[in-house]
DNA sequence: CATAAATACGACTGTATAAGTCCGATTTTT
DNA sequence: AAAAATCGGACTTATACAGTCGTATTTATG
């Protein structure tokens, strides 16, 4: 459907919450899920992924939560999608480079042209930073 | 998954087949589905949609088939997606303009920024013509 | 030191949408 | 009349996404 996944949207909402809040502020997954009406469990996993990837810092235990580690201008949309959905912002099915992922790999006439479009989209998403979404 | 649907890919392959073939040449759905190993029924529907939308001309009966009506430089990726998937190239879920399609419409902080990105993507896809995919 | 509040994470289920199939109707050439 | 093609609705199947659940771990604090 050529659309961001909900997880990515939830991640963006959360990241923006950190970015517009007081610098270094700590928020819990519960606070954010309450504030934006996002399913807690799902948001929790998204934040965990962002933490594992080094975008957020996680603080365990009572009075724990998350805080932003990277600067908003260092976090690109491409990175966020990559972290949360485990994939590059992918437009074309034949984004892969081998014959395994597409049965008509060698006879496909649109693979190369779409690859070019792919790269342009990638570059675009790399240049859209969290800073620009505030 | 932020990816073109197979139908759109099949449509692109078919359109390119027309575009690189002899000018005014007629091809049947079967010929194309055989040549590119695309499920016949599915491709047939895609071609029907493209014909209904005026991109192709359909010719009934024996020795019928399809031929290109519009020029490759007049057919944009945006148009093709719109015709085949019945939707605009949509990146953001909150692409709609009313409160019905998103439960957190009024509290969502990323709707506007993503809307801007949406419009940029749209413009990009409108500027990618079939001509450029040849 | 026990409890509560938080993250961590894998496994599972439900659901919506895409992908593909099937069937019958219609059109048109030969 | 028969064959070859488009037309289009209804149906089934497959898959990926969204969401849920259970349990373990960490840590501040009374």
Coordinates of N, CA and C in Angstrom, one line a residue, chain A residues 2 10 21 56 68 74 76 83 94 102 111 114 117 122 124 131:
Chain A
X2 N 2.2 1.0 -0.1 CA 3.1 2.2 -0.2 C 2.9 3.1 1.0
X10 N 4.3 5.4 15.1 CA 4.4 5.5 16.5 C 5.8 6.0 16.9
X21 N 10.4 18.0 23.9 CA 10.4 18.2 25.3 C 11.7 18.8 25.8
X56 N 17.8 6.1 21.3 CA 17.4 6.4 22.6 C 18.3 5.8 23.7
X68 N 16.5 10.8 24.8 CA 17.1 10.9 23.5 C 18.6 10.9 23.6
X74 N 20.5 14.5 13.6 CA 21.3 13.4 13.2 C 20.5 12.1 12.8
X76 N 17.8 10.4 10.7 CA 17.0 10.5 9.4 C 15.9 9.5 9.4
X83 N 15.6 0.9 11.4 CA 15.6 0.3 12.7 C 14.3 -0.3 13.1
X94 N 12.2 -5.6 -6.5 CA 13.5 -6.1 -6.9 C 14.7 -5.3 -6.4
X102 N 13.3 -12.9 -6.7 CA 12.3 -12.6 -7.7 C 12.5 -13.6 -8.8
X111 N 13.6 -3.8 -13.6 CA 14.4 -3.9 -12.4 C 15.4 -2.7 -12.3
X114 N 13.7 0.9 -12.0 CA 13.1 1.0 -10.6 C 14.2 1.1 -9.6
X117 N 15.1 4.7 -9.3 CA 14.1 5.4 -8.5 C 14.3 5.1 -7.0
X122 N 15.7 6.7 -1.5 CA 16.6 6.5 -0.4 C 17.3 7.8 0.0
X124 N 16.4 10.7 -0.6 CA 15.4 11.7 -0.1 C 15.2 11.4 1.4
X131 N 14.8 16.6 12.9 CA 14.7 18.0 13.0 C 13.7 18.7 12.1

